[in-house]
Short mmCIF file of C-alpha atoms in Angstrom, two decimals:
data_model
loop_
_atom_site.label_atom_id
_atom_site.label_comp_id
_atom_site.label_asym_id
_atom_site.label_seq_id
_atom_site.Cartn_x
_atom_site.Cartn_y
_atom_site.Cartn_z
CA MET A 1 -23.96 -86.57 -41.38
CA ASN A 2 -21.97 -89.79 -41.00
CA GLU A 3 -22.12 -90.39 -37.27
CA SER A 4 -22.23 -94.05 -36.25
CA VAL A 5 -21.78 -95.97 -33.05
CA ALA A 6 -20.87 -99.58 -32.34
CA SER A 7 -21.05 -101.63 -29.15
CA ALA A 8 -18.82 -104.67 -29.28
CA SER A 9 -20.28 -106.25 -26.14
CA SER A 10 -23.85 -106.24 -27.50
CA GLY A 11 -23.01 -106.62 -31.18
CA ILE A 12 -25.00 -103.47 -32.01
CA THR A 13 -24.00 -101.10 -34.79
CA VAL A 14 -25.94 -97.89 -35.39
CA LEU A 15 -25.60 -96.36 -38.85
CA PRO A 16 -26.93 -93.04 -40.15
CA VAL A 17 -29.43 -92.95 -42.99
CA THR A 18 -27.63 -91.25 -45.86
CA ASN A 19 -29.09 -92.68 -49.08
CA ARG A 20 -32.22 -94.17 -50.63
CA ARG A 21 -31.32 -97.76 -49.76
CA GLU A 22 -30.71 -96.92 -46.10
CA MET A 23 -33.96 -94.95 -46.00
CA GLY A 24 -35.69 -98.06 -47.29
CA ALA A 25 -34.34 -100.02 -44.30
CA PHE A 26 -35.50 -97.22 -41.98
CA ILE A 27 -39.02 -97.23 -43.48
CA ASP A 28 -39.32 -101.03 -43.59
CA LEU A 29 -38.25 -101.73 -40.00
CA PRO A 30 -41.78 -101.52 -38.49
CA TRP A 31 -42.87 -104.51 -40.58
CA GLN A 32 -40.41 -106.55 -38.53
CA ILE A 33 -41.16 -104.94 -35.15
CA TYR A 34 -44.94 -105.39 -35.48
CA ALA A 35 -44.95 -108.72 -37.34
CA ASP A 36 -46.86 -110.41 -34.50
CA ASP A 37 -49.05 -107.41 -33.54
CA PRO A 38 -52.49 -107.68 -35.20
CA MET A 39 -53.37 -104.11 -34.16
CA TRP A 40 -50.60 -102.44 -36.17
CA ILE A 41 -51.58 -100.74 -39.46
CA PRO A 42 -48.82 -100.63 -42.12
CA PRO A 43 -48.17 -97.11 -43.42
CA LEU A 44 -47.95 -96.39 -47.11
CA ARG A 45 -44.32 -96.67 -48.14
CA LEU A 46 -44.74 -93.95 -50.77
CA GLU A 47 -46.20 -91.56 -48.21
CA ARG A 48 -43.31 -92.29 -45.84
CA ARG A 49 -40.78 -91.59 -48.60
CA LEU A 50 -42.42 -88.21 -49.22
CA HIS A 51 -42.66 -87.45 -45.51
CA PHE A 52 -38.93 -87.94 -45.05
CA SER A 53 -37.99 -86.10 -48.25
CA ARG A 54 -37.06 -82.47 -48.87
CA PHE A 55 -40.68 -81.88 -49.94
CA ASN A 56 -41.87 -82.07 -46.32
CA PRO A 57 -42.52 -78.43 -45.32
CA PHE A 58 -41.22 -79.21 -41.81
CA PHE A 59 -37.71 -79.02 -43.23
CA LYS A 60 -38.18 -75.34 -44.03
CA HIS A 61 -37.75 -74.70 -40.31
CA GLY A 62 -36.27 -77.99 -39.08
CA GLU A 63 -33.30 -80.29 -39.60
CA TRP A 64 -32.96 -83.95 -38.74
CA GLN A 65 -30.93 -87.14 -38.88
CA ALA A 66 -32.15 -90.72 -38.87
CA TRP A 67 -30.34 -93.91 -37.81
CA VAL A 68 -30.92 -97.65 -37.94
CA ALA A 69 -29.49 -100.10 -35.37
CA TYR A 70 -28.18 -103.45 -36.62
CA ARG A 71 -27.23 -106.71 -34.96
CA ASN A 72 -25.55 -109.31 -37.18
CA ASN A 73 -26.45 -107.11 -40.17
CA GLN A 74 -30.15 -107.31 -39.30
CA PRO A 75 -32.06 -104.11 -38.42
CA VAL A 76 -33.32 -104.15 -34.82
CA GLY A 77 -34.23 -100.52 -34.14
CA ARG A 78 -34.40 -96.99 -35.48
CA ILE A 79 -34.59 -93.39 -34.28
CA SER A 80 -34.47 -89.80 -35.48
CA ALA A 81 -33.22 -86.59 -33.89
CA GLN A 82 -34.44 -83.19 -35.00
CA ILE A 83 -34.08 -79.49 -34.32
CA ASP A 84 -37.17 -77.33 -34.87
CA GLN A 85 -36.29 -73.65 -35.13
CA LEU A 86 -39.91 -72.61 -34.50
CA HIS A 87 -39.83 -74.58 -31.25
CA ARG A 88 -36.54 -72.94 -30.25
CA GLU A 89 -37.99 -69.49 -30.92
CA ARG A 90 -40.78 -70.15 -28.41
CA TYR A 91 -39.08 -72.35 -25.80
CA GLY A 92 -35.37 -71.62 -25.97
CA ALA A 93 -32.38 -72.30 -28.18
CA ASP A 94 -31.40 -75.38 -26.16
CA THR A 95 -34.37 -77.58 -27.13
CA GLY A 96 -34.28 -80.66 -29.37
CA HIS A 97 -36.36 -83.73 -30.08
CA PHE A 98 -36.22 -87.41 -30.91
CA GLY A 99 -38.79 -89.35 -32.87
CA LEU A 100 -39.73 -92.31 -35.06
CA PHE A 101 -38.48 -94.64 -32.36
CA GLU A 102 -39.00 -98.35 -33.01
CA CYS A 103 -37.02 -101.14 -31.34
CA ILE A 104 -37.09 -104.80 -30.41
CA ASP A 105 -37.53 -105.58 -26.71
CA ASP A 106 -33.83 -105.24 -25.91
CA ALA A 107 -32.03 -102.55 -23.91
CA ALA A 108 -28.82 -102.77 -25.97
CA PRO A 109 -30.09 -101.34 -29.29
CA SER A 110 -32.36 -98.92 -27.43
CA ALA A 111 -29.42 -97.52 -25.44
CA SER A 112 -27.25 -97.21 -28.54
CA LEU A 113 -29.99 -95.43 -30.49
CA MET A 114 -30.76 -92.97 -27.71
CA ARG A 115 -27.08 -92.25 -27.16
CA ILE A 116 -26.33 -91.35 -30.76
CA ALA A 117 -29.47 -89.20 -31.06
CA GLU A 118 -28.53 -87.35 -27.88
CA GLU A 119 -24.95 -86.80 -29.07
CA TRP A 120 -26.20 -85.37 -32.37
CA LEU A 121 -28.48 -82.97 -30.50
CA VAL A 122 -25.86 -81.94 -27.95
CA ALA A 123 -23.52 -81.03 -30.81
CA ARG A 124 -26.23 -78.57 -31.91
CA GLY A 125 -26.67 -76.88 -28.56
CA THR A 126 -29.43 -79.05 -27.14
CA ARG A 127 -29.71 -79.38 -23.37
CA ARG A 128 -33.34 -80.52 -23.18
CA ILE A 129 -34.64 -83.41 -25.30
CA THR A 130 -38.30 -84.36 -25.66
CA GLY A 131 -40.22 -86.82 -27.80
CA PRO A 132 -41.17 -88.78 -29.66
CA PHE A 133 -42.27 -86.32 -32.34
CA ASN A 134 -42.64 -87.66 -35.89
CA LEU A 135 -41.36 -85.05 -36.79
CA SER A 136 -43.13 -82.27 -34.85
CA ILE A 137 -45.90 -81.87 -32.32
CA ASN A 138 -48.22 -81.03 -35.23
CA GLN A 139 -47.70 -84.51 -36.68
CA GLU A 140 -47.74 -87.94 -35.02
CA CYS A 141 -46.34 -87.80 -31.51
CA GLY A 142 -46.15 -89.77 -28.29
CA ILE A 143 -45.63 -93.35 -27.17
CA LEU A 144 -48.79 -95.40 -26.75
CA VAL A 145 -49.00 -96.45 -23.09
CA ASP A 146 -52.64 -97.55 -22.83
CA GLY A 147 -55.07 -98.84 -25.45
CA PHE A 148 -53.02 -101.55 -27.15
CA ASP A 149 -56.09 -103.69 -27.85
CA THR A 150 -57.44 -101.51 -30.68
CA PRO A 151 -55.78 -100.39 -33.91
CA PRO A 152 -54.70 -96.77 -34.40
CA VAL A 153 -56.82 -94.47 -36.53
CA VAL A 154 -55.44 -92.39 -39.38
CA MET A 155 -52.43 -90.19 -38.54
CA MET A 156 -52.06 -91.60 -35.03
CA PRO A 157 -49.12 -93.72 -33.84
CA HIS A 158 -49.01 -97.25 -32.50
CA SER A 159 -46.32 -98.66 -30.17
CA ARG A 160 -45.09 -101.86 -28.61
CA LYS A 161 -45.78 -102.21 -24.89
CA TRP A 162 -42.09 -102.13 -23.96
CA TYR A 163 -41.24 -98.74 -25.50
CA GLY A 164 -41.97 -96.73 -22.37
CA ARG A 165 -39.81 -99.06 -20.29
CA LEU A 166 -36.91 -98.84 -22.75
CA LEU A 167 -37.00 -95.04 -22.62
CA GLU A 168 -37.22 -94.91 -18.84
CA GLU A 169 -34.23 -97.25 -18.59
CA GLN A 170 -32.25 -94.54 -20.41
CA GLY A 171 -33.25 -91.86 -17.91
CA TYR A 172 -36.30 -90.45 -19.69
CA GLN A 173 -39.16 -89.16 -17.55
CA PRO A 174 -42.84 -88.74 -18.48
CA LEU A 175 -43.60 -85.11 -19.35
CA LYS A 176 -47.14 -85.01 -20.68
CA ASP A 177 -49.95 -87.44 -21.47
CA MET A 178 -52.28 -87.00 -24.43
CA LEU A 179 -55.64 -88.73 -24.69
CA ALA A 180 -57.78 -90.12 -27.48
CA TYR A 181 -61.54 -90.32 -26.99
CA TRP A 182 -64.05 -92.59 -28.74
CA ALA A 183 -67.55 -91.39 -29.59
CA GLU A 184 -70.47 -93.18 -31.18
CA VAL A 185 -72.00 -91.04 -33.94
CA ASP A 186 -75.56 -91.57 -32.69
CA PHE A 187 -74.87 -90.24 -29.18
CA LYS A 188 -77.74 -88.63 -27.33
CA VAL A 189 -77.46 -84.84 -27.26
CA PRO A 190 -77.14 -83.69 -23.62
CA ARG A 191 -79.59 -81.11 -22.27
CA LEU A 192 -76.78 -78.62 -21.56
CA MET A 193 -75.58 -78.91 -25.14
CA SER A 194 -79.07 -78.32 -26.55
CA SER A 195 -79.61 -75.34 -24.23
CA LEU A 196 -76.33 -73.66 -25.16
CA ILE A 197 -76.83 -74.19 -28.88
CA SER A 198 -80.34 -72.74 -28.61
CA LYS A 199 -79.16 -69.77 -26.54
CA PHE A 200 -76.49 -68.67 -29.02
CA SER A 201 -78.09 -69.82 -32.27
CA GLY A 202 -78.98 -66.27 -33.23
CA GLN A 203 -75.40 -65.08 -32.77
CA VAL A 204 -73.59 -68.02 -34.36
CA ARG A 205 -73.76 -69.11 -37.97
CA LEU A 206 -72.44 -72.54 -38.84
CA ARG A 207 -71.27 -73.20 -42.37
CA THR A 208 -69.28 -75.74 -44.36
CA LEU A 209 -66.11 -75.27 -46.38
CA ARG A 210 -66.35 -73.01 -49.43
CA ARG A 211 -64.51 -75.08 -52.00
CA ASP A 212 -64.46 -72.26 -54.56
CA LYS A 213 -62.34 -70.27 -52.08
CA PHE A 214 -60.27 -73.18 -50.86
CA SER A 215 -56.95 -71.36 -50.29
CA GLN A 216 -58.62 -68.58 -48.32
CA GLU A 217 -60.55 -71.12 -46.27
CA MET A 218 -57.35 -72.97 -45.37
CA GLU A 219 -55.90 -69.72 -44.07
CA VAL A 220 -59.05 -69.17 -41.97
CA LEU A 221 -58.63 -72.63 -40.41
CA ARG A 222 -54.90 -72.14 -39.81
CA ASP A 223 -55.46 -68.74 -38.20
CA ILE A 224 -58.09 -70.12 -35.81
CA PHE A 225 -55.95 -73.16 -34.97
CA ASN A 226 -52.82 -71.14 -34.20
CA ASP A 227 -54.82 -68.77 -32.03
CA ALA A 228 -56.86 -71.47 -30.26
CA TRP A 229 -53.87 -73.66 -29.42
CA SER A 230 -51.32 -70.90 -28.74
CA GLU A 231 -51.27 -71.38 -24.97
CA ASN A 232 -51.28 -75.20 -25.00
CA TRP A 233 -48.31 -77.17 -23.78
CA GLY A 234 -45.65 -77.61 -26.48
CA PHE A 235 -47.52 -75.53 -29.05
CA VAL A 236 -45.65 -74.74 -32.25
CA PRO A 237 -47.53 -72.76 -34.91
CA ILE A 238 -48.45 -74.54 -38.12
CA THR A 239 -46.87 -72.76 -41.07
CA LYS A 240 -48.74 -71.91 -44.24
CA ALA A 241 -46.72 -74.49 -46.18
CA GLU A 242 -47.57 -77.20 -43.63
CA PHE A 243 -51.26 -76.36 -43.69
CA ASP A 244 -51.26 -76.22 -47.49
CA GLU A 245 -49.89 -79.77 -47.52
CA LEU A 246 -52.70 -80.87 -45.22
CA GLY A 247 -55.18 -78.98 -47.39
CA ALA A 248 -54.16 -80.97 -50.46
CA SER A 249 -55.24 -84.17 -48.68
CA LEU A 250 -58.44 -82.61 -47.37
CA ARG A 251 -59.38 -81.41 -50.83
CA LEU A 252 -59.03 -84.89 -52.28
CA LEU A 253 -60.49 -87.05 -49.53
CA VAL A 254 -62.86 -85.06 -47.31
CA PRO A 255 -66.45 -84.03 -48.13
CA ASP A 256 -67.07 -80.31 -47.67
CA ASP A 257 -69.55 -80.99 -44.86
CA CYS A 258 -66.78 -82.61 -42.80
CA ILE A 259 -65.15 -79.20 -42.40
CA GLN A 260 -67.32 -76.97 -40.23
CA ILE A 261 -66.68 -73.28 -39.53
CA ALA A 262 -68.62 -71.36 -36.88
CA GLU A 263 -68.92 -67.59 -37.27
CA VAL A 264 -69.77 -65.21 -34.44
CA ASP A 265 -71.30 -62.00 -35.75
CA GLY A 266 -69.91 -62.88 -39.18
CA ILE A 267 -66.32 -63.53 -38.04
CA PRO A 268 -64.87 -67.09 -38.09
CA ALA A 269 -64.49 -68.16 -34.46
CA ALA A 270 -64.25 -71.95 -34.38
CA PHE A 271 -63.79 -74.90 -36.71
CA MET A 272 -63.66 -78.67 -36.89
CA VAL A 273 -62.18 -81.09 -39.43
CA ALA A 274 -63.35 -84.72 -39.59
CA LEU A 275 -61.39 -87.32 -41.53
CA PRO A 276 -62.47 -90.74 -42.77
CA ASN A 277 -60.38 -93.37 -41.01
CA LEU A 278 -58.21 -94.34 -43.95
CA ASN A 279 -56.46 -96.90 -41.76
CA GLU A 280 -59.41 -99.19 -42.46
CA ILE A 281 -58.19 -99.24 -46.06
CA PHE A 282 -54.45 -99.14 -45.29
CA ALA A 283 -54.84 -102.28 -43.17
CA GLU A 284 -55.53 -104.24 -46.36
CA LEU A 285 -52.80 -102.70 -48.56
CA ASP A 286 -49.60 -103.75 -46.72
CA GLY A 287 -47.93 -100.44 -47.49
CA SER A 288 -48.68 -100.19 -51.21
CA LEU A 289 -51.33 -98.23 -53.11
CA PHE A 290 -50.95 -100.41 -56.18
CA PRO A 291 -52.63 -101.83 -58.08
CA PHE A 292 -56.04 -100.61 -56.84
CA GLY A 293 -55.58 -99.02 -53.40
CA TRP A 294 -55.50 -95.48 -54.78
CA LEU A 295 -58.92 -95.99 -56.40
CA ARG A 296 -60.43 -96.90 -53.04
CA LEU A 297 -58.99 -93.75 -51.49
CA THR A 298 -60.29 -91.38 -54.15
CA ARG A 299 -63.81 -92.84 -53.83
CA ILE A 300 -63.96 -92.06 -50.12
CA ARG A 301 -65.05 -88.44 -50.54
CA SER A 302 -68.20 -89.16 -52.55
CA ARG A 303 -69.17 -92.65 -51.46
CA GLY A 304 -67.99 -93.16 -47.91
CA GLY A 305 -66.72 -96.69 -47.52
CA VAL A 306 -65.34 -96.59 -43.98
CA ARG A 307 -67.10 -97.19 -40.68
CA THR A 308 -65.04 -94.91 -38.46
CA GLY A 309 -63.48 -91.47 -38.57
CA ARG A 310 -61.27 -89.08 -36.67
CA ILE A 311 -61.53 -85.46 -35.61
CA PRO A 312 -57.86 -84.38 -35.65
CA LEU A 313 -58.33 -80.62 -35.87
CA MET A 314 -60.63 -78.45 -33.85
CA GLY A 315 -60.27 -75.01 -32.35
CA VAL A 316 -62.18 -72.21 -30.67
CA ARG A 317 -60.60 -68.77 -30.68
CA LYS A 318 -58.84 -67.91 -27.46
CA GLN A 319 -61.14 -64.98 -26.67
CA PHE A 320 -64.02 -67.45 -26.21
CA HIS A 321 -62.16 -69.94 -24.00
CA ASN A 322 -63.84 -70.63 -20.64
CA THR A 323 -67.05 -68.88 -21.66
CA PRO A 324 -70.57 -70.24 -22.31
CA LEU A 325 -70.31 -69.05 -25.92
CA GLY A 326 -67.01 -70.92 -26.32
CA MET A 327 -68.63 -74.11 -25.04
CA ALA A 328 -71.54 -73.60 -27.43
CA LEU A 329 -69.12 -73.17 -30.34
CA ALA A 330 -67.37 -76.42 -29.45
CA PHE A 331 -70.69 -78.25 -29.22
CA MET A 332 -71.86 -76.87 -32.55
CA VAL A 333 -68.84 -77.80 -34.63
CA ILE A 334 -68.68 -81.29 -33.09
CA ASP A 335 -72.37 -81.96 -33.62
CA ALA A 336 -72.77 -80.57 -37.14
CA PRO A 337 -71.30 -83.43 -39.23
CA ARG A 338 -73.17 -86.23 -37.43
CA GLU A 339 -75.92 -86.55 -40.05
CA LEU A 340 -73.35 -86.66 -42.84
CA GLY A 341 -71.40 -89.32 -40.97
CA ARG A 342 -74.48 -91.45 -40.55
CA SER A 343 -75.38 -91.09 -44.23
CA LEU A 344 -71.88 -92.24 -45.20
CA GLY A 345 -72.07 -95.24 -42.88
CA VAL A 346 -69.73 -93.91 -40.19
CA LYS A 347 -70.55 -95.44 -36.81
CA ALA A 348 -67.96 -93.86 -34.51
CA VAL A 349 -65.15 -91.30 -34.45
CA GLU A 350 -61.97 -90.73 -32.49
CA LEU A 351 -61.30 -87.26 -31.10
CA SER A 352 -57.56 -86.89 -30.71
CA TRP A 353 -55.48 -85.79 -29.25
CA ILE A 354 -56.46 -83.93 -26.05
CA LEU A 355 -53.99 -82.96 -23.36
CA GLU A 356 -54.65 -84.72 -20.08
CA ASP A 357 -54.79 -81.40 -18.22
CA ASN A 358 -57.23 -79.79 -20.70
CA LYS A 359 -60.10 -80.07 -18.25
CA PRO A 360 -62.62 -77.88 -20.12
CA MET A 361 -62.43 -79.97 -23.31
CA ARG A 362 -62.42 -83.23 -21.36
CA ALA A 363 -65.58 -82.07 -19.56
CA ILE A 364 -67.26 -81.33 -22.89
CA LEU A 365 -66.33 -84.77 -24.25
CA ALA A 366 -67.53 -86.49 -21.09
CA GLY A 367 -70.83 -84.64 -21.44
CA LEU A 368 -71.18 -86.03 -24.94
CA GLY A 369 -70.69 -89.56 -23.69
CA CYS A 370 -67.21 -89.93 -25.21
CA ARG A 371 -64.86 -92.36 -23.49
CA GLU A 372 -61.12 -92.16 -23.07
CA TYR A 373 -59.71 -95.24 -24.78
CA LYS A 374 -56.05 -94.51 -25.63
CA ARG A 375 -53.24 -92.69 -23.87
CA TYR A 376 -50.03 -91.40 -25.42
CA ARG A 377 -46.99 -90.12 -23.52
CA ILE A 378 -44.26 -87.59 -24.25
CA TYR A 379 -40.94 -88.14 -22.49
CA GLY A 380 -38.10 -85.79 -21.68
CA LYS A 381 -34.57 -85.71 -20.36
CA ALA A 382 -31.91 -83.14 -19.47
CA LEU A 383 -28.72 -83.63 -21.45
#
């Protein structure tokens, strides 16, 4: 698409990303926006190129357009708009999203970016816009609104403090908050947790990933996830292609013990995936794996080398929700990798993200001594 918009009064020109050079400007913009923010972690440029390429499995069910805003030929903001057919199948054919929003603290480029993204979506039947999603709810999403004093962990976004204000100035309203919790690995096991684990230990078998059956195991995890999350706000099922892409990273970087599967009477019922916080390494690479960054990444699985981690994926089958057995399953899969984490030198993990209104999970995390330390927000607007 070749849509563009210009505002003579503000000197802003918004141009679509249509070639490799323009994509480079789109990818590089955050280095300017966060130049004075010590908490920002530069992404890998190569990974971003792949993420925005035709190889991203999102594009098997989604389409998008990206733009960069310029003032005096200097980039000052960016945005994407996307249509997700899987989302439309569940929530209506009039839905659309924006994402990858970055902007200087200036209403002029923000307004121009939002306007062109909205026009692109309206032309495709959108009447309800939500975001940011980068590019779907199963990837990075939300604007950081609390917790600016710590860096993001792997596969979580970071934002400037003014982003929420810029969106609200364009008529966007908060729709849903998502929380990140912080947990020390050596937390004291609560009495309730010990009692539940003991009560159901004869019925539940906890095991690690079977690497010799990796493809089948990925399908087990995907099936549990899509069932466990199916009634959550904004849920869109993860496709096999999307989970296979995630699996390729897990296979390379994650020890088998960091993927826990709980079986009830021999049937997989819950799971948990823990990731090393690769952002500790990315922070030192300034966006490039070369010359030696890739070596540090490949050594993670066998040697550790990071002090923190993240639990990005966890699920308990829907039939066990709001039951004592379901709570026991959640406790078991969270607790299982603690010894491995300690042996690898991991001191703390982030559990993210959790919907603000997911009271059962928040109660479990509070019982484990986890603390809420970051808050992300999804915005929406009627078009």
